[in-house]
Amino acid sequence: MTDPDSTSRAADHRRRLRALLAGGLVCGLGAAMTLAAWSDDIWVNGQFRAGQFNVQGSASTTSTHTWGEYSTQGNSAPLAFSSVVPTIVSPGTSYYAPFSLAIDSTKADFNGQVRVSEYLGTGDPALRSKLTWSATVVPGPGNCTEAGYLAGTALVPSAQGPATDTLQPVSPASGTVTLDKTLNTTATTPKTVCFKVTVASQGSGDDPSTNPYGTGSAGLVWHFTATSV
């Protein structure tokens, strides 16, 4: 004979087991439906190349230029100063010479700013002591005349000198010539600096027979400094 109490207890046990299994299934289904966060990747990089920059010069008196480096004092460009006899100067006279600047078209990653930073004198000290100079920026070599100089944009407006035989700074400091990297040897007109060198006038007590201006030649050397911008 079956015990009614034990039968009832067995039925309750089965119901609880089904309830637990059902609960487990519900919990299992809930865990399966939980989504993880999306993931994605982004990569960035920077690559670099050293920019190139080189300023060249030309002492041509025309718009046809032969460009050179002239990167040392010993390899300075010889300027063509205006004079009937280029190597002979007269007291109280001014002489003019152009020097053009451009950015090398093969190394034109930057624009440039150029200034006359320093200068020195060479040769006969007596004649050298009689020389002063200044400079303006003119449209082209053909404009480097007395009239063109006066119409130009001041670069070194204050007369400099007399020059010593060692480098001395331009004072007050030179202005700057701005070179566009598109204004290079294959493009439009470069910038031209017009130098003016003046020989001091003869003093009232100067006797030409005593050679107050010396007996030898003298020269000036200018140092341009170019900075990429």
PDB file of C-alpha atoms in Angstrom:
ATOM      1  CA  MET A   1       0.000   0.000   0.000  1.00  0.00           C
ATOM      2  CA  THR A   2       1.388   3.368  -1.056  1.00  0.00           C
ATOM      3  CA  ASP A   3       1.874   5.971   1.571  1.00  0.00           C
ATOM      4  CA  PRO A   4      -0.138   9.048   0.513  1.00  0.00           C
ATOM      5  CA  ASP A   5       2.315  11.376   2.252  1.00  0.00           C
ATOM      6  CA  SER A   6       5.304   9.982   0.429  1.00  0.00           C
ATOM      7  CA  THR A   7       3.453  10.222  -2.891  1.00  0.00           C
ATOM      8  CA  SER A   8       2.656  13.840  -2.208  1.00  0.00           C
ATOM      9  CA  ARG A   9       6.272  14.572  -1.225  1.00  0.00           C
ATOM     10  CA  ALA A  10       7.552  12.986  -4.472  1.00  0.00           C
ATOM     11  CA  ALA A  11       5.174  15.111  -6.534  1.00  0.00           C
ATOM     12  CA  ASP A  12       6.341  18.265  -4.767  1.00  0.00           C
ATOM     13  CA  HIS A  13       9.980  17.311  -5.396  1.00  0.00           C
ATOM     14  CA  ARG A  14       9.346  16.870  -9.142  1.00  0.00           C
ATOM     15  CA  ARG A  15       7.586  20.248  -9.337  1.00  0.00           C
ATOM     16  CA  ARG A  16      10.503  21.987  -7.602  1.00  0.00           C
ATOM     17  CA  LEU A  17      12.995  20.257  -9.932  1.00  0.00           C
ATOM     18  CA  ARG A  18      11.052  21.391 -12.997  1.00  0.00           C
ATOM     19  CA  ALA A  19      10.884  24.875 -11.565  1.00  0.00           C
ATOM     20  CA  LEU A  20      14.640  24.932 -10.985  1.00  0.00           C
ATOM     21  CA  LEU A  21      15.333  23.557 -14.454  1.00  0.00           C
ATOM     22  CA  ALA A  22      12.979  26.111 -15.961  1.00  0.00           C
ATOM     23  CA  GLY A  23      14.723  28.822 -14.015  1.00  0.00           C
ATOM     24  CA  GLY A  24      18.089  27.533 -15.206  1.00  0.00           C
ATOM     25  CA  LEU A  25      16.875  27.568 -18.755  1.00  0.00           C
ATOM     26  CA  VAL A  26      15.626  31.116 -18.367  1.00  0.00           C
ATOM     27  CA  CYS A  27      18.952  32.186 -16.871  1.00  0.00           C
ATOM     28  CA  GLY A  28      20.862  30.355 -19.576  1.00  0.00           C
ATOM     29  CA  LEU A  29      18.824  32.006 -22.315  1.00  0.00           C
ATOM     30  CA  GLY A  30      19.349  35.409 -20.742  1.00  0.00           C
ATOM     31  CA  ALA A  31      23.162  34.929 -20.650  1.00  0.00           C
ATOM     32  CA  ALA A  32      23.223  33.811 -24.291  1.00  0.00           C
ATOM     33  CA  MET A  33      21.420  37.011 -25.389  1.00  0.00           C
ATOM     34  CA  THR A  34      23.930  39.407 -23.685  1.00  0.00           C
ATOM     35  CA  LEU A  35      26.048  41.142 -26.419  1.00  0.00           C
ATOM     36  CA  ALA A  36      29.686  42.141 -25.898  1.00  0.00           C
ATOM     37  CA  ALA A  37      30.738  45.726 -26.883  1.00  0.00           C
ATOM     38  CA  TRP A  38      31.864  46.181 -30.497  1.00  0.00           C
ATOM     39  CA  SER A  39      35.607  46.629 -31.123  1.00  0.00           C
ATOM     40  CA  ASP A  40      37.305  48.521 -33.944  1.00  0.00           C
ATOM     41  CA  ASP A  41      40.859  49.607 -34.820  1.00  0.00           C
ATOM     42  CA  ILE A  42      42.327  52.902 -36.084  1.00  0.00           C
ATOM     43  CA  TRP A  43      45.963  53.387 -37.080  1.00  0.00           C
ATOM     44  CA  VAL A  44      47.746  56.683 -37.787  1.00  0.00           C
ATOM     45  CA  ASN A  45      51.280  57.534 -38.862  1.00  0.00           C
ATOM     46  CA  GLY A  46      53.515  60.487 -39.668  1.00  0.00           C
ATOM     47  CA  GLN A  47      56.230  60.445 -42.299  1.00  0.00           C
ATOM     48  CA  PHE A  48      58.858  63.124 -42.770  1.00  0.00           C
ATOM     49  CA  ARG A  49      61.417  64.304 -45.290  1.00  0.00           C
ATOM     50  CA  ALA A  50      64.073  66.906 -44.704  1.00  0.00           C
ATOM     51  CA  GLY A  51      63.144  70.047 -46.629  1.00  0.00           C
ATOM     52  CA  GLN A  52      65.713  71.564 -48.958  1.00  0.00           C
ATOM     53  CA  PHE A  53      66.646  75.217 -49.134  1.00  0.00           C
ATOM     54  CA  ASN A  54      69.350  76.998 -51.085  1.00  0.00           C
ATOM     55  CA  VAL A  55      69.722  80.635 -52.130  1.00  0.00           C
ATOM     56  CA  GLN A  56      71.780  81.492 -55.195  1.00  0.00           C
ATOM     57  CA  GLY A  57      73.131  84.763 -56.510  1.00  0.00           C
ATOM     58  CA  SER A  58      73.984  86.434 -59.775  1.00  0.00           C
ATOM     59  CA  ALA A  59      76.118  89.517 -60.429  1.00  0.00           C
ATOM     60  CA  SER A  60      74.707  89.932 -63.937  1.00  0.00           C
ATOM     61  CA  THR A  61      73.860  93.478 -65.016  1.00  0.00           C
ATOM     62  CA  THR A  62      71.064  92.157 -67.252  1.00  0.00           C
ATOM     63  CA  SER A  63      68.025  89.934 -66.721  1.00  0.00           C
ATOM     64  CA  THR A  64      69.975  86.967 -68.103  1.00  0.00           C
ATOM     65  CA  HIS A  65      71.486  85.319 -65.054  1.00  0.00           C
ATOM     66  CA  THR A  66      74.196  82.798 -64.444  1.00  0.00           C
ATOM     67  CA  TRP A  67      73.463  81.568 -60.954  1.00  0.00           C
ATOM     68  CA  GLY A  68      76.148  80.585 -58.500  1.00  0.00           C
ATOM     69  CA  GLU A  69      76.559  79.494 -54.893  1.00  0.00           C
ATOM     70  CA  TYR A  70      79.199  82.025 -53.720  1.00  0.00           C
ATOM     71  CA  SER A  71      79.043  80.350 -50.327  1.00  0.00           C
ATOM     72  CA  THR A  72      82.422  81.426 -48.933  1.00  0.00           C
ATOM     73  CA  GLN A  73      84.281  84.706 -48.561  1.00  0.00           C
ATOM     74  CA  GLY A  74      87.027  83.426 -50.812  1.00  0.00           C
ATOM     75  CA  ASN A  75      84.489  82.608 -53.519  1.00  0.00           C
ATOM     76  CA  SER A  76      82.538  85.870 -53.337  1.00  0.00           C
ATOM     77  CA  ALA A  77      80.830  87.114 -56.494  1.00  0.00           C
ATOM     78  CA  PRO A  78      82.652  90.001 -58.217  1.00  0.00           C
ATOM     79  CA  LEU A  79      80.202  92.870 -58.667  1.00  0.00           C
ATOM     80  CA  ALA A  80      80.242  95.036 -61.771  1.00  0.00           C
ATOM     81  CA  PHE A  81      80.254  98.626 -60.506  1.00  0.00           C
ATOM     82  CA  SER A  82      79.330 101.404 -62.879  1.00  0.00           C
ATOM     83  CA  SER A  83      82.375 103.389 -63.992  1.00  0.00           C
ATOM     84  CA  VAL A  84      84.047 104.540 -67.190  1.00  0.00           C
ATOM     85  CA  VAL A  85      87.174 102.802 -65.929  1.00  0.00           C
ATOM     86  CA  PRO A  86      85.832 100.177 -63.496  1.00  0.00           C
ATOM     87  CA  THR A  87      89.016  99.863 -61.439  1.00  0.00           C
ATOM     88  CA  ILE A  88      89.566 103.599 -60.987  1.00  0.00           C
ATOM     89  CA  VAL A  89      87.371 105.804 -58.795  1.00  0.00           C
ATOM     90  CA  SER A  90      87.186 109.542 -58.225  1.00  0.00           C
ATOM     91  CA  PRO A  91      86.646 111.519 -54.987  1.00  0.00           C
ATOM     92  CA  GLY A  92      83.037 112.539 -54.350  1.00  0.00           C
ATOM     93  CA  THR A  93      81.635 109.974 -56.786  1.00  0.00           C
ATOM     94  CA  SER A  94      79.141 107.172 -56.201  1.00  0.00           C
ATOM     95  CA  TYR A  95      79.159 103.852 -58.032  1.00  0.00           C
ATOM     96  CA  TYR A  96      76.374 101.274 -58.362  1.00  0.00           C
ATOM     97  CA  ALA A  97      76.310  97.518 -58.844  1.00  0.00           C
ATOM     98  CA  PRO A  98      73.461  94.962 -58.839  1.00  0.00           C
ATOM     99  CA  PHE A  99      73.381  91.581 -57.162  1.00  0.00           C
ATOM    100  CA  SER A 100      70.340  89.359 -57.720  1.00  0.00           C
ATOM    101  CA  LEU A 101      69.021  86.685 -55.377  1.00  0.00           C
ATOM    102  CA  ALA A 102      66.775  83.682 -55.988  1.00  0.00           C
ATOM    103  CA  ILE A 103      65.897  80.373 -54.392  1.00  0.00           C
ATOM    104  CA  ASP A 104      67.451  77.396 -56.153  1.00  0.00           C
ATOM    105  CA  SER A 105      64.604  75.797 -58.122  1.00  0.00           C
ATOM    106  CA  THR A 106      65.913  72.298 -57.344  1.00  0.00           C
ATOM    107  CA  LYS A 107      65.833  72.940 -53.576  1.00  0.00           C
ATOM    108  CA  ALA A 108      62.762  75.108 -53.162  1.00  0.00           C
ATOM    109  CA  ASP A 109      60.804  73.648 -50.252  1.00  0.00           C
ATOM    110  CA  PHE A 110      60.747  76.929 -48.320  1.00  0.00           C
ATOM    111  CA  ASN A 111      60.476  80.650 -48.848  1.00  0.00           C
ATOM    112  CA  GLY A 112      63.446  82.690 -47.703  1.00  0.00           C
ATOM    113  CA  GLN A 113      64.462  85.929 -46.044  1.00  0.00           C
ATOM    114  CA  VAL A 114      67.853  87.401 -46.873  1.00  0.00           C
ATOM    115  CA  ARG A 115      69.717  90.270 -45.256  1.00  0.00           C
ATOM    116  CA  VAL A 116      73.166  91.805 -45.456  1.00  0.00           C
ATOM    117  CA  SER A 117      74.615  90.757 -42.115  1.00  0.00           C
ATOM    118  CA  GLU A 118      78.236  91.972 -42.183  1.00  0.00           C
ATOM    119  CA  TYR A 119      81.003  93.342 -44.360  1.00  0.00           C
ATOM    120  CA  LEU A 120      84.723  93.989 -44.461  1.00  0.00           C
ATOM    121  CA  GLY A 121      87.298  95.919 -46.454  1.00  0.00           C
ATOM    122  CA  THR A 122      90.311  94.677 -48.356  1.00  0.00           C
ATOM    123  CA  GLY A 123      93.367  96.255 -49.913  1.00  0.00           C
ATOM    124  CA  ASP A 124      94.878  99.705 -49.404  1.00  0.00           C
ATOM    125  CA  PRO A 125      93.751 101.077 -46.000  1.00  0.00           C
ATOM    126  CA  ALA A 126      94.055 104.680 -47.232  1.00  0.00           C
ATOM    127  CA  LEU A 127      91.539 104.169 -50.025  1.00  0.00           C
ATOM    128  CA  ARG A 128      89.415 101.779 -47.970  1.00  0.00           C
ATOM    129  CA  SER A 129      88.965 104.480 -45.334  1.00  0.00           C
ATOM    130  CA  LYS A 130      87.402 106.735 -47.977  1.00  0.00           C
ATOM    131  CA  LEU A 131      84.649 104.277 -48.950  1.00  0.00           C
ATOM    132  CA  THR A 132      81.098 104.089 -47.587  1.00  0.00           C
ATOM    133  CA  TRP A 133      78.206 102.032 -48.886  1.00  0.00           C
ATOM    134  CA  SER A 134      74.457 101.430 -48.642  1.00  0.00           C
ATOM    135  CA  ALA A 135      71.885  99.344 -50.513  1.00  0.00           C
ATOM    136  CA  THR A 136      68.312  99.286 -51.799  1.00  0.00           C
ATOM    137  CA  VAL A 137      66.127  96.678 -53.509  1.00  0.00           C
ATOM    138  CA  VAL A 138      65.282  97.471 -57.137  1.00  0.00           C
ATOM    139  CA  PRO A 139      63.080  95.716 -59.721  1.00  0.00           C
ATOM    140  CA  GLY A 140      65.994  94.338 -61.722  1.00  0.00           C
ATOM    141  CA  PRO A 141      69.681  94.740 -62.601  1.00  0.00           C
ATOM    142  CA  GLY A 142      68.924  97.403 -65.189  1.00  0.00           C
ATOM    143  CA  ASN A 143      67.420  99.572 -62.455  1.00  0.00           C
ATOM    144  CA  CYS A 144      70.649  99.726 -60.462  1.00  0.00           C
ATOM    145  CA  THR A 145      71.499 103.286 -61.391  1.00  0.00           C
ATOM    146  CA  GLU A 146      71.488 106.516 -59.393  1.00  0.00           C
ATOM    147  CA  ALA A 147      67.823 107.107 -60.209  1.00  0.00           C
ATOM    148  CA  GLY A 148      66.904 103.464 -59.694  1.00  0.00           C
ATOM    149  CA  TYR A 149      68.722 103.350 -56.394  1.00  0.00           C
ATOM    150  CA  LEU A 150      66.838 106.409 -55.110  1.00  0.00           C
ATOM    151  CA  ALA A 151      63.514 104.881 -56.223  1.00  0.00           C
ATOM    152  CA  GLY A 152      64.307 101.509 -54.652  1.00  0.00           C
ATOM    153  CA  THR A 153      63.173 100.032 -51.343  1.00  0.00           C
ATOM    154  CA  ALA A 154      65.655 100.677 -48.547  1.00  0.00           C
ATOM    155  CA  LEU A 155      67.641  97.655 -47.428  1.00  0.00           C
ATOM    156  CA  VAL A 156      70.680  99.266 -45.782  1.00  0.00           C
ATOM    157  CA  PRO A 157      69.691 102.942 -45.778  1.00  0.00           C
ATOM    158  CA  SER A 158      72.408 104.250 -43.445  1.00  0.00           C
ATOM    159  CA  ALA A 159      75.865 104.716 -44.949  1.00  0.00           C
ATOM    160  CA  GLN A 160      78.219 102.000 -43.663  1.00  0.00           C
ATOM    161  CA  GLY A 161      81.965 102.345 -43.277  1.00  0.00           C
ATOM    162  CA  PRO A 162      84.748 102.910 -43.429  1.00  0.00           C
ATOM    163  CA  ALA A 163      85.367  99.170 -43.512  1.00  0.00           C
ATOM    164  CA  THR A 164      87.989  97.457 -41.422  1.00  0.00           C
ATOM    165  CA  ASP A 165      89.906  94.408 -42.574  1.00  0.00           C
ATOM    166  CA  THR A 166      87.794  92.163 -40.335  1.00  0.00           C
ATOM    167  CA  LEU A 167      84.106  91.422 -40.556  1.00  0.00           C
ATOM    168  CA  GLN A 168      81.894  94.008 -38.892  1.00  0.00           C
ATOM    169  CA  PRO A 169      78.101  93.926 -38.516  1.00  0.00           C
ATOM    170  CA  VAL A 170      75.778  96.155 -40.470  1.00  0.00           C
ATOM    171  CA  SER A 171      74.512  98.804 -38.048  1.00  0.00           C
ATOM    172  CA  PRO A 172      71.660  99.571 -37.823  1.00  0.00           C
ATOM    173  CA  ALA A 173      70.742  96.058 -38.925  1.00  0.00           C
ATOM    174  CA  SER A 174      69.885  95.424 -42.548  1.00  0.00           C
ATOM    175  CA  GLY A 175      66.327  95.004 -43.662  1.00  0.00           C
ATOM    176  CA  THR A 176      65.306  91.740 -45.324  1.00  0.00           C
ATOM    177  CA  VAL A 177      64.686  90.643 -48.886  1.00  0.00           C
ATOM    178  CA  THR A 178      61.826  88.140 -49.048  1.00  0.00           C
ATOM    179  CA  LEU A 179      62.224  85.416 -51.651  1.00  0.00           C
ATOM    180  CA  ASP A 180      59.235  83.367 -52.727  1.00  0.00           C
ATOM    181  CA  LYS A 181      60.071  79.766 -53.571  1.00  0.00           C
ATOM    182  CA  THR A 182      58.152  80.216 -56.838  1.00  0.00           C
ATOM    183  CA  LEU A 183      60.411  83.147 -57.756  1.00  0.00           C
ATOM    184  CA  ASN A 184      63.269  80.874 -58.672  1.00  0.00           C
ATOM    185  CA  THR A 185      65.543  80.336 -61.636  1.00  0.00           C
ATOM    186  CA  THR A 186      62.785  78.814 -63.737  1.00  0.00           C
ATOM    187  CA  ALA A 187      60.066  81.319 -62.875  1.00  0.00           C
ATOM    188  CA  THR A 188      59.658  85.062 -62.587  1.00  0.00           C
ATOM    189  CA  THR A 189      62.134  87.846 -61.820  1.00  0.00           C
ATOM    190  CA  PRO A 190      64.316  87.338 -58.721  1.00  0.00           C
ATOM    191  CA  LYS A 191      65.014  90.125 -56.230  1.00  0.00           C
ATOM    192  CA  THR A 192      67.870  92.516 -57.005  1.00  0.00           C
ATOM    193  CA  VAL A 193      69.939  94.392 -54.439  1.00  0.00           C
ATOM    194  CA  CYS A 194      71.554  97.599 -55.700  1.00  0.00           C
ATOM    195  CA  PHE A 195      74.759  98.492 -53.875  1.00  0.00           C
ATOM    196  CA  LYS A 196      75.919 102.096 -53.770  1.00  0.00           C
ATOM    197  CA  VAL A 197      79.568 102.770 -52.927  1.00  0.00           C
ATOM    198  CA  THR A 198      80.599 106.381 -52.413  1.00  0.00           C
ATOM    199  CA  VAL A 199      84.148 107.733 -52.414  1.00  0.00           C
ATOM    200  CA  ALA A 200      84.641 110.542 -49.927  1.00  0.00           C
ATOM    201  CA  SER A 201      85.036 114.026 -51.374  1.00  0.00           C
ATOM    202  CA  GLN A 202      88.471 115.570 -51.441  1.00  0.00           C
ATOM    203  CA  GLY A 203      89.167 117.527 -48.287  1.00  0.00           C
ATOM    204  CA  SER A 204      90.304 121.151 -48.397  1.00  0.00           C
ATOM    205  CA  GLY A 205      93.728 120.158 -47.155  1.00  0.00           C
ATOM    206  CA  ASP A 206      94.139 117.090 -49.363  1.00  0.00           C
ATOM    207  CA  ASP A 207      97.045 117.413 -51.769  1.00  0.00           C
ATOM    208  CA  PRO A 208      96.724 114.919 -54.620  1.00  0.00           C
ATOM    209  CA  SER A 209     100.489 114.742 -54.921  1.00  0.00           C
ATOM    210  CA  THR A 210     100.669 113.171 -51.459  1.00  0.00           C
ATOM    211  CA  ASN A 211      98.294 110.365 -52.410  1.00  0.00           C
ATOM    212  CA  PRO A 212      95.732 110.919 -49.628  1.00  0.00           C
ATOM    213  CA  TYR A 213      93.597 108.174 -51.181  1.00  0.00           C
ATOM    214  CA  GLY A 214      96.482 105.729 -51.305  1.00  0.00           C
ATOM    215  CA  THR A 215      98.297 104.216 -54.233  1.00  0.00           C
ATOM    216  CA  GLY A 216      96.789 100.736 -54.271  1.00  0.00           C
ATOM    217  CA  SER A 217      93.383  99.234 -54.851  1.00  0.00           C
ATOM    218  CA  ALA A 218      90.807  98.534 -52.169  1.00  0.00           C
ATOM    219  CA  GLY A 219      87.644  96.494 -52.038  1.00  0.00           C
ATOM    220  CA  LEU A 220      84.542  95.689 -50.045  1.00  0.00           C
ATOM    221  CA  VAL A 221      83.129  92.250 -49.309  1.00  0.00           C
ATOM    222  CA  TRP A 222      79.520  91.708 -48.199  1.00  0.00           C
ATOM    223  CA  HIS A 223      78.049  88.734 -46.370  1.00  0.00           C
ATOM    224  CA  PHE A 224      74.415  87.818 -47.060  1.00  0.00           C
ATOM    225  CA  THR A 225      72.585  85.615 -44.570  1.00  0.00           C
ATOM    226  CA  ALA A 226      69.580  83.646 -45.816  1.00  0.00           C
ATOM    227  CA  THR A 227      66.971  82.010 -43.568  1.00  0.00           C
ATOM    228  CA  SER A 228      64.215  79.637 -44.650  1.00  0.00           C
ATOM    229  CA  VAL A 229      60.674  80.553 -43.626  1.00  0.00           C
TER     230      VAL A 229
END
